[in-house]
PDB file of C-alpha atoms in Angstrom:
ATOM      1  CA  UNK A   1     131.377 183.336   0.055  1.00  0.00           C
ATOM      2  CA  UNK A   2     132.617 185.826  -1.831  1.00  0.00           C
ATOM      3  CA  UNK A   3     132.020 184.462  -5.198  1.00  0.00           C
ATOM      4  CA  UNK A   4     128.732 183.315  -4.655  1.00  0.00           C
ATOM      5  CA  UNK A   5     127.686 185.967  -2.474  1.00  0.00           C
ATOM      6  CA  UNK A   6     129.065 189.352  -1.269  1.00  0.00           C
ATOM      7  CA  UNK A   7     131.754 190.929   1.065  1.00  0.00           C
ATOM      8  CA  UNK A   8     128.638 191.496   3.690  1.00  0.00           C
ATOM      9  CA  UNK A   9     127.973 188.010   3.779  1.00  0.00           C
ATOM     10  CA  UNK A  10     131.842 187.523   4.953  1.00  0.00           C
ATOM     11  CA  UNK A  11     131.377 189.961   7.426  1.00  0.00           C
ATOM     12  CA  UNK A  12     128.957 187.500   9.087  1.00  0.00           C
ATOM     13  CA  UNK A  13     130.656 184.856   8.721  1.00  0.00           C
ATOM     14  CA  UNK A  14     133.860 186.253  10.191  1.00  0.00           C
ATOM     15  CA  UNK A  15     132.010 187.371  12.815  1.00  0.00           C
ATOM     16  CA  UNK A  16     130.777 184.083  13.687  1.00  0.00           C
ATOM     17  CA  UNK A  17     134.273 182.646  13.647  1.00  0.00           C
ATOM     18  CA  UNK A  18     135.722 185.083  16.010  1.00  0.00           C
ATOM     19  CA  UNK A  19     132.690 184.156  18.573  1.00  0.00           C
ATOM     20  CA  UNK A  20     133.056 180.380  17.981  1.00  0.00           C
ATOM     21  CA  UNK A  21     137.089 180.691  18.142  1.00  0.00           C
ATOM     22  CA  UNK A  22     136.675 181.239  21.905  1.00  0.00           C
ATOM     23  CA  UNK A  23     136.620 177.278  22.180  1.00  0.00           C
ATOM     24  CA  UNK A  24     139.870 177.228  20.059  1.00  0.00           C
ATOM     25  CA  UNK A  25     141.321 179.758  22.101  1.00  0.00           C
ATOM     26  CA  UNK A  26     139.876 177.537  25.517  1.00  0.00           C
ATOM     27  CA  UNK A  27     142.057 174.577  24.102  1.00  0.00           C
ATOM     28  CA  UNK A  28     145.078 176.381  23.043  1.00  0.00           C
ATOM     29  CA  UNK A  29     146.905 174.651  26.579  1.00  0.00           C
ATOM     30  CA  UNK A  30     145.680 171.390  26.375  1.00  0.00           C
ATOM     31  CA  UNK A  31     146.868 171.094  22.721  1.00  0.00           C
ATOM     32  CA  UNK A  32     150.470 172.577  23.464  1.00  0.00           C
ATOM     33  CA  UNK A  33     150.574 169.915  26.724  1.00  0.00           C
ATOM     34  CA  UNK A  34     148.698 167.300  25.316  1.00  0.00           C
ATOM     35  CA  UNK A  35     152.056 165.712  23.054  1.00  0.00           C
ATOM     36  CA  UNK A  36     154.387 166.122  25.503  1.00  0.00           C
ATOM     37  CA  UNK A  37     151.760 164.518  28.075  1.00  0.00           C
ATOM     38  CA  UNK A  38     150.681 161.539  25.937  1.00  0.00           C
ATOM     39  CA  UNK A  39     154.043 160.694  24.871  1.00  0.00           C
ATOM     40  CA  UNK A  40     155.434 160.191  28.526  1.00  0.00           C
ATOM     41  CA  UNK A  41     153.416 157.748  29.106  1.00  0.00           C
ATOM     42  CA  UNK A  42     155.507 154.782  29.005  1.00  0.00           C
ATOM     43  CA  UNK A  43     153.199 151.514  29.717  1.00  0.00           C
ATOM     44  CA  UNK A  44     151.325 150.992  26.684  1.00  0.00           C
ATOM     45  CA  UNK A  45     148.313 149.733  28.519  1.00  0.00           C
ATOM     46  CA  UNK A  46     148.467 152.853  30.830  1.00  0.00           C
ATOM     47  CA  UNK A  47     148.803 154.912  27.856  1.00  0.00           C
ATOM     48  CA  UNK A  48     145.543 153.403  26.049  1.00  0.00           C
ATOM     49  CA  UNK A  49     143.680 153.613  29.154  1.00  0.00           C
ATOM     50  CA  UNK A  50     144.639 157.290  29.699  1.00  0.00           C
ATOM     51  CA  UNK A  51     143.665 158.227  25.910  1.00  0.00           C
ATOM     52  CA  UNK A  52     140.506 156.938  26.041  1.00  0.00           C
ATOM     53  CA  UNK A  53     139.350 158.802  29.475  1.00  0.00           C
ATOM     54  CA  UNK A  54     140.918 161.922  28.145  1.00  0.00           C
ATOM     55  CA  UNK A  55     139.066 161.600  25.089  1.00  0.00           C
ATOM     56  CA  UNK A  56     135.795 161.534  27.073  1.00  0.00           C
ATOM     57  CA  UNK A  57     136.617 164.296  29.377  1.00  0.00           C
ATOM     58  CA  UNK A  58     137.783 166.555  27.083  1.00  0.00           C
ATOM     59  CA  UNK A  59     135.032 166.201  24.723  1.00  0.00           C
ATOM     60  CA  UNK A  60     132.392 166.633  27.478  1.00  0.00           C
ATOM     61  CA  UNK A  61     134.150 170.041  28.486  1.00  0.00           C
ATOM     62  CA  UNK A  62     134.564 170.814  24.820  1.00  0.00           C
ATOM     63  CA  UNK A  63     130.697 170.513  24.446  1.00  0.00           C
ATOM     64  CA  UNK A  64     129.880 172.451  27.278  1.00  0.00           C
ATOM     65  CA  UNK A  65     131.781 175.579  26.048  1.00  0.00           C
ATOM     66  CA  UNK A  66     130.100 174.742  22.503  1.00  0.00           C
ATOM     67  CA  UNK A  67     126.819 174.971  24.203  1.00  0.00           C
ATOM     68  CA  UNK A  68     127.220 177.657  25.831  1.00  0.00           C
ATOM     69  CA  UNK A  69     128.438 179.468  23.122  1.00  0.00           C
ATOM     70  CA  UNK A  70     125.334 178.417  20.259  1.00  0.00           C
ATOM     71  CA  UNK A  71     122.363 178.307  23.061  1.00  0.00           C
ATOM     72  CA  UNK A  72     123.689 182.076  24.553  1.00  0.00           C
ATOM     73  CA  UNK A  73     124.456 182.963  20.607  1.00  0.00           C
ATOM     74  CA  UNK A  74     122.400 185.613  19.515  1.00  0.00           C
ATOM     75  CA  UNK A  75     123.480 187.515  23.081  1.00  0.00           C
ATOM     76  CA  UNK A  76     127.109 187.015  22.090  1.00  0.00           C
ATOM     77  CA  UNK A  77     126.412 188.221  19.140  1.00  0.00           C
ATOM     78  CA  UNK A  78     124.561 191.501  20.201  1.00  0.00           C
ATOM     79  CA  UNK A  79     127.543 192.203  23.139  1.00  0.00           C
ATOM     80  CA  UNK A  80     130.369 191.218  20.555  1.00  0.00           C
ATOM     81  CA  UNK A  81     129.504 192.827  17.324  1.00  0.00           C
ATOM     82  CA  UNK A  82     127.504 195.953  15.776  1.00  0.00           C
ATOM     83  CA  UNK A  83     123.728 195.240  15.238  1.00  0.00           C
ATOM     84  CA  UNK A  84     123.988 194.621  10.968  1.00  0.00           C
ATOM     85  CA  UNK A  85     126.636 191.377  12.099  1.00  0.00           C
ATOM     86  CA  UNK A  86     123.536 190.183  14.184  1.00  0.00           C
ATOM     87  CA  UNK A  87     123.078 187.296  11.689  1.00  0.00           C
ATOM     88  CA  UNK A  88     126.225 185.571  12.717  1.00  0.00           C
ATOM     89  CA  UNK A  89     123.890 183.752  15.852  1.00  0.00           C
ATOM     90  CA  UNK A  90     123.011 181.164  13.051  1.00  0.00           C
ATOM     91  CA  UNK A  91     126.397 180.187  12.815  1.00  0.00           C
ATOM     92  CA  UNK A  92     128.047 180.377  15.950  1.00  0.00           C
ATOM     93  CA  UNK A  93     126.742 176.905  17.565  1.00  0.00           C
ATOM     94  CA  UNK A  94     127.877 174.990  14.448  1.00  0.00           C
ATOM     95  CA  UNK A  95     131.302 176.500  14.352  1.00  0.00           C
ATOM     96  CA  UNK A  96     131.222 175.954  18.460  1.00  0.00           C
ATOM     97  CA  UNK A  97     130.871 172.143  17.619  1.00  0.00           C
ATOM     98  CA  UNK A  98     132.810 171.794  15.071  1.00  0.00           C
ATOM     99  CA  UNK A  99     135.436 173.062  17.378  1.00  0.00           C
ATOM    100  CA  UNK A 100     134.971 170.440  19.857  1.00  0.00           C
ATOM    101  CA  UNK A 101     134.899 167.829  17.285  1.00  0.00           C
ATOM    102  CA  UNK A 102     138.569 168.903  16.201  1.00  0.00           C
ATOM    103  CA  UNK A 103     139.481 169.219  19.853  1.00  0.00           C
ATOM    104  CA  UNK A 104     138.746 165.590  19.818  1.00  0.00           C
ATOM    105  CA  UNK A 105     140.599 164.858  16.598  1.00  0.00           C
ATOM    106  CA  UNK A 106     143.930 165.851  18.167  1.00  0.00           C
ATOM    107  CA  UNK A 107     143.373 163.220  20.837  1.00  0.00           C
ATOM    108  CA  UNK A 108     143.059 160.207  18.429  1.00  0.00           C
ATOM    109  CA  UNK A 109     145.700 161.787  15.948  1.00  0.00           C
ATOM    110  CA  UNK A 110     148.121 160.476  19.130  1.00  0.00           C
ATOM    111  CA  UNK A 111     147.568 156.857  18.253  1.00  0.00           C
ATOM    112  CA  UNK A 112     149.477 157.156  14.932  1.00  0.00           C
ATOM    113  CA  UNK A 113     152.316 159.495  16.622  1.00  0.00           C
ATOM    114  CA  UNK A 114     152.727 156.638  19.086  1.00  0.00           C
ATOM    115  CA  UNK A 115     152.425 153.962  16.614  1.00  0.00           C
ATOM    116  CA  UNK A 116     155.401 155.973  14.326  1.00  0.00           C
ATOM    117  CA  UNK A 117     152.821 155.629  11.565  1.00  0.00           C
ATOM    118  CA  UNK A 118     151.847 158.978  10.474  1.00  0.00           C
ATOM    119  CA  UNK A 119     152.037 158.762   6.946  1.00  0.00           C
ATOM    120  CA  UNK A 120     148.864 158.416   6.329  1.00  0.00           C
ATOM    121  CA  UNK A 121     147.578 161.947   8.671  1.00  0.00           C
ATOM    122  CA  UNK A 122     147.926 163.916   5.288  1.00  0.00           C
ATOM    123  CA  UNK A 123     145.424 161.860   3.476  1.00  0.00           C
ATOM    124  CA  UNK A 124     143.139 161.997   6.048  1.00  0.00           C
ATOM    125  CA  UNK A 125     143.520 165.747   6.437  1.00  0.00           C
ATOM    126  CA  UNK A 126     143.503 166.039   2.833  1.00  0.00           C
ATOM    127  CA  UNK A 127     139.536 163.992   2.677  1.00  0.00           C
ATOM    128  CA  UNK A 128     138.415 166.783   5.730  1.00  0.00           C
ATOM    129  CA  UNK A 129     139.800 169.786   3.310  1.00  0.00           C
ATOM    130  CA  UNK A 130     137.927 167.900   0.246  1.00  0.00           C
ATOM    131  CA  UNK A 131     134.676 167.222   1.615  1.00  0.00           C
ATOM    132  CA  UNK A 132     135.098 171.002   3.291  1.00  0.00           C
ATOM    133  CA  UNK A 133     135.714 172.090  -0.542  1.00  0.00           C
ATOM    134  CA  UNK A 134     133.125 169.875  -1.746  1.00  0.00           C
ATOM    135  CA  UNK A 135     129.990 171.323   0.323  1.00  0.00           C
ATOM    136  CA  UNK A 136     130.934 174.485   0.131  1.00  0.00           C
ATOM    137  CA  UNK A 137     130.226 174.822  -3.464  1.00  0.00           C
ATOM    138  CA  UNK A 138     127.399 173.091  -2.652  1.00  0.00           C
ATOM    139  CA  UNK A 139     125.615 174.915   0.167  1.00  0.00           C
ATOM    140  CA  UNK A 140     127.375 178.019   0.184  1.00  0.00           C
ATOM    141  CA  UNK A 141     125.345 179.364  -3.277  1.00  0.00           C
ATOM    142  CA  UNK A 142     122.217 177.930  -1.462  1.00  0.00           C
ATOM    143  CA  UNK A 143     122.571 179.090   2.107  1.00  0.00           C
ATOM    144  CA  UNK A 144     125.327 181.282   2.403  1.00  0.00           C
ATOM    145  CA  UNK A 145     127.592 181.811   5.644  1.00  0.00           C
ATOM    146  CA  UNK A 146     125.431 179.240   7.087  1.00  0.00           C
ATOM    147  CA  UNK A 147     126.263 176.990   4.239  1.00  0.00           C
ATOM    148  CA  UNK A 148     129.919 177.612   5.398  1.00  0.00           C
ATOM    149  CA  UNK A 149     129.645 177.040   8.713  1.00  0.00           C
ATOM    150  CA  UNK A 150     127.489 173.586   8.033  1.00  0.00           C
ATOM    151  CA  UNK A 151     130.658 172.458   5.636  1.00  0.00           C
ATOM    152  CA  UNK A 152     132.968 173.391   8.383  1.00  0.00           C
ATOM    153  CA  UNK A 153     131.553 171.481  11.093  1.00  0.00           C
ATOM    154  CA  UNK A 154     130.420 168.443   8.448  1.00  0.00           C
ATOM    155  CA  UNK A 155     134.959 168.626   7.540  1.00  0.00           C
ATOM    156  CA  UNK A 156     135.490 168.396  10.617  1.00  0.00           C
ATOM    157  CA  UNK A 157     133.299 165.129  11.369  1.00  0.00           C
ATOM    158  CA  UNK A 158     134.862 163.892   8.461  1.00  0.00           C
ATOM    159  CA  UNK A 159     138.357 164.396   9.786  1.00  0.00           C
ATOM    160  CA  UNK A 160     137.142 162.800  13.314  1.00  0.00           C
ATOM    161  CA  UNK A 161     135.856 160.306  11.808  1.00  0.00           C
ATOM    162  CA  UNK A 162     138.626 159.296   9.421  1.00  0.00           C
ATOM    163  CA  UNK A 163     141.353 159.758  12.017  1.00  0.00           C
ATOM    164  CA  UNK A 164     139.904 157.422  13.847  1.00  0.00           C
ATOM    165  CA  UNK A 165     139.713 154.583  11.585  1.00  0.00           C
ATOM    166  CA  UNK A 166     142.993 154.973  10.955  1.00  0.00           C
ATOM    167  CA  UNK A 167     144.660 155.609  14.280  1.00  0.00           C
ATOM    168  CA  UNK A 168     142.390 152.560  15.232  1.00  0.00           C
ATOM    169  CA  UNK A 169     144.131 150.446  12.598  1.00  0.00           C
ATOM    170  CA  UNK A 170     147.570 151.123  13.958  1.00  0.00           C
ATOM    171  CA  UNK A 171     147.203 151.492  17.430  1.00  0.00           C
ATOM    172  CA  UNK A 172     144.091 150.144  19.074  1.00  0.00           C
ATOM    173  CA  UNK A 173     142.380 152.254  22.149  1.00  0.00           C
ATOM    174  CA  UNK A 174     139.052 151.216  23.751  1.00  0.00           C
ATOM    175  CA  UNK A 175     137.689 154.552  23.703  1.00  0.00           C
ATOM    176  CA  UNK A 176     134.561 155.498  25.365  1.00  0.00           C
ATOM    177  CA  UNK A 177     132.054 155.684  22.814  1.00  0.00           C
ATOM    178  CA  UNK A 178     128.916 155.829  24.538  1.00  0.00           C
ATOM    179  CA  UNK A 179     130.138 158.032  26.622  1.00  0.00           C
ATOM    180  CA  UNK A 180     131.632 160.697  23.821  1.00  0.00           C
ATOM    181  CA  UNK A 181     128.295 160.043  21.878  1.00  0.00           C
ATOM    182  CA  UNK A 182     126.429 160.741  25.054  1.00  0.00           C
ATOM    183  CA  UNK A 183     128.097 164.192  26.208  1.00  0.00           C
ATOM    184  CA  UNK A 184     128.114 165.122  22.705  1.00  0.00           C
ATOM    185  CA  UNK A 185     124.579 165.140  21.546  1.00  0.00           C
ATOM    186  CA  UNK A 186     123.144 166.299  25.202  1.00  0.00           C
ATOM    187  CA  UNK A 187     124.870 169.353  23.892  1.00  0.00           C
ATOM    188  CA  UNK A 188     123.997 169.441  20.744  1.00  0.00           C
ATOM    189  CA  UNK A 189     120.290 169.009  22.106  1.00  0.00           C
ATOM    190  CA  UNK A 190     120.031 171.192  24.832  1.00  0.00           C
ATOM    191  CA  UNK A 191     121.759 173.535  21.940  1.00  0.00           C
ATOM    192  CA  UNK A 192     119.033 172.766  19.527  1.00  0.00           C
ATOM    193  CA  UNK A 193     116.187 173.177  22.073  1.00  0.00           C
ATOM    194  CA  UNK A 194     117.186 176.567  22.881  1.00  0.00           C
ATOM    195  CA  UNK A 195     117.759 177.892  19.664  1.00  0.00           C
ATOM    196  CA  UNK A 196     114.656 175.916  17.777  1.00  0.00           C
ATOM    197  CA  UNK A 197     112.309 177.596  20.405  1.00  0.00           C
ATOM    198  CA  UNK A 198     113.743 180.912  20.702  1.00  0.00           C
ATOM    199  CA  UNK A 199     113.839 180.608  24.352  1.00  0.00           C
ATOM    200  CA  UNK A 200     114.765 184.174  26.362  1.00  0.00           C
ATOM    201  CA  UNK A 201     118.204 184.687  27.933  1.00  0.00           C
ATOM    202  CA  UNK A 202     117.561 183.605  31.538  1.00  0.00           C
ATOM    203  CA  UNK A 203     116.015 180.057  30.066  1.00  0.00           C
ATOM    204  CA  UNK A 204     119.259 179.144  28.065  1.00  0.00           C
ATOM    205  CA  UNK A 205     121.751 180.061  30.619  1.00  0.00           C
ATOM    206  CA  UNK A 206     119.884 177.233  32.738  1.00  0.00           C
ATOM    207  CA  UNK A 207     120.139 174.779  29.652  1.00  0.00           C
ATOM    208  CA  UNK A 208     123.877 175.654  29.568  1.00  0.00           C
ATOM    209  CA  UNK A 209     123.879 175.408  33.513  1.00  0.00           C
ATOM    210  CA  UNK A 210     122.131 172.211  33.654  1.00  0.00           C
ATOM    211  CA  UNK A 211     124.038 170.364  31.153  1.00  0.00           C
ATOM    212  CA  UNK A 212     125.936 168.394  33.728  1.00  0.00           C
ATOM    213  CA  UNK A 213     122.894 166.846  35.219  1.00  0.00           C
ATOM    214  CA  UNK A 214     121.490 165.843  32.228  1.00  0.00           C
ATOM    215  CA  UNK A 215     124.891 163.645  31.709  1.00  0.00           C
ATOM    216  CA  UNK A 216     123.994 161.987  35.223  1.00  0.00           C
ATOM    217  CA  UNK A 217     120.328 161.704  34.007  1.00  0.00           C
ATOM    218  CA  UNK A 218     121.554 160.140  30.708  1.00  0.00           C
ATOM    219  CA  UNK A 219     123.807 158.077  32.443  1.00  0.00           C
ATOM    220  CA  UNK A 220     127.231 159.398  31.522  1.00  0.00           C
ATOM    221  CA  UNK A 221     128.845 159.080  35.008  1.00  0.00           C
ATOM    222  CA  UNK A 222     130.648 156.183  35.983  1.00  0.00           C
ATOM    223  CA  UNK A 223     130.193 154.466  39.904  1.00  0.00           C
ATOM    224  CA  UNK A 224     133.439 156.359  40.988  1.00  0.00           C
ATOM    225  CA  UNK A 225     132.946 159.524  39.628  1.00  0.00           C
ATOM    226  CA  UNK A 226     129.402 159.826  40.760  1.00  0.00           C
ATOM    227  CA  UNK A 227     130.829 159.452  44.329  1.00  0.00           C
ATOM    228  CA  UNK A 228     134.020 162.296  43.686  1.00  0.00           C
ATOM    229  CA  UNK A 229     130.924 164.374  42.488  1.00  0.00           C
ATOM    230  CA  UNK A 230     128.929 163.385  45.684  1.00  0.00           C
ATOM    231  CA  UNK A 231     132.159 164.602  47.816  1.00  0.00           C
ATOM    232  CA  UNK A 232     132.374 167.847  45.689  1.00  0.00           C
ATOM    233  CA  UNK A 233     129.046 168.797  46.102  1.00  0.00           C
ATOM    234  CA  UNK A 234     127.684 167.868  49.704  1.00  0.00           C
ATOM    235  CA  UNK A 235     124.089 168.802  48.951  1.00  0.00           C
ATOM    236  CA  UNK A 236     124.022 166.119  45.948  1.00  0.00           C
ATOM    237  CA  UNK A 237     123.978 163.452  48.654  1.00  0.00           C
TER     238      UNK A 237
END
C-alpha cells in the first residue's frame, strides 16, 4: 500500500483490520481448545463425525460475527475511529469473512495433525501467502486498501480451499458442505444487501438479527436441532 499508494491509505486499511480483528479476537478460545479437544478424541469414527459438525457450527457463528461486523460497518467505523478513517467501512466485511474462512481452515488443518502427515501444511500455506502476494500487486495499484482487503480474503479462500484437498487426501471427513456453503453465503448476502443498498442503521441490525431464520428458511437446520431450537424458544412452536 505503501508503494503504490500513500501512508493515508494504510491508515485505512489498518483501521479496517483492527475492526475486522474482533472475529480473530472472538476465536482466540476455540483455537487454543480446539487441538487439545480434537486430539482426545479417540474413536476415529467419533472423531470424523465430531469434525465435521464442528466445522458447520463454527463457521455459521463465524459468519454471524462477520455479518454483523460488514452490514453494521460504516457505524463501527464512525464509533471506532476519527471521521478521515471513515473509508475503512469498505473493507471491514471482507476482512470479517476472510476471518471466518481461516477460522474454518484451522478445523480441517486437524485432519493432517491426526493423520501425522503435516508435511505438506507449509506448501499449502506457502500457495495462500503467494496468491495473497500475487493480487496484491495486482489490485492494490488499482483499488487500493480495498484491493488489500479483496487479496486477503481471496488468500484466505485459497488456503481453505487447499487445506482441504489435502487434509481430505490423508484423512477423510464427511463434512457438511451444504450446510457450510449455506450459512456462509446467507451471510455474505444479507451482508451484501445491506451494504449494496445503503440501508439505515435500524434496517441492518435486523439483517444481522434475522440471520438465524433465514438458515431455517434456507434449510440449514437438521430434524433434531429444529426441535432443541423449538425447546429453546417456546414461542417458535
Amino acid at each position: 500500500l505503501v508503494w503504490y499508494t500513500n501512508k493515508a491509505e494504510v491508515g485505512v486499511y489498518s483501521a479496517a483490520v483492527k475492526i475486522a480483528s474482533v472475529i480473530t479476537f472472538v476465536m482466540i478460545a476455540f483455537r487454543t481448545a480446539w487441538p487439545a479437544f480434537a486430539y482426545s478424541i479417540e474413536d476415529d469414527r467419533e472423531a470424523k463425525r465430531t469434525y465435521a459438525f464442528v466445522l458447520t457450527y463454527l463457521l455459521a457463528f463465524a459468519s454471524w460475527v462477520a455479518l454483523a461486523l460488514g452490514a453494521l460497518a460504516p457505524w463501527w467505523t464512525r464509533l471506532l475511529t476519527a471521521p478521515h478513517y471513515q473509508r475503512a467501512e469498505k473493507g471491514v466485511a471482507l476482512l470479517a469473512f476472510a476471518g471466518a474462512v481461516y477460522a474454518g481452515y484451522t478445523v480441517l488443518a486437524i485432519g493432517s495433525g491426526r493423520a501425522r502427515k503435516t508435511q505438506w501444511n507449509l506448501v499449502v500455506t506457502g500457495i495462500g501467502a503467494a496468491a495473497n502476494v500475487a493480487l496484491n500487486f495486482w489490485l492494490i495499484p488499482r483499488y487500493g486498501m480495498v484491493g488489500a482487503a479483496v487479496s486477503t480474503a481471496a488468500a484466505y479462500v485459497v488456503l481453505f480451499v487447499g487445506m482441504t484437498v489435502y487434509a481430505q487426501s490423508v484423512y477423510r471427513v464427511a463434512y457438511q458442505w451444504r450446510r457450510v456453503l449455506t450459512c456462509v453465503g446467507a451471510a455474505i448476502g444479507l451482508t451484501v444487501a445491506a451494504r449494496v443498498a445503503s440501508l439505515p442503521l435500524a434496517p441492518s441490525v435486523l439483517l444481522v438479527l434475522v440471520y438465524p431464520l433465514a438458515l431455517g428458511a434456507l434449510g440449514f437446520y437438521l430434524p433434531a436441532e429444529r426441535q432443541r431450537l423449538r425447546r429453546l424458544v417456546p414461542l417458535a412452536r
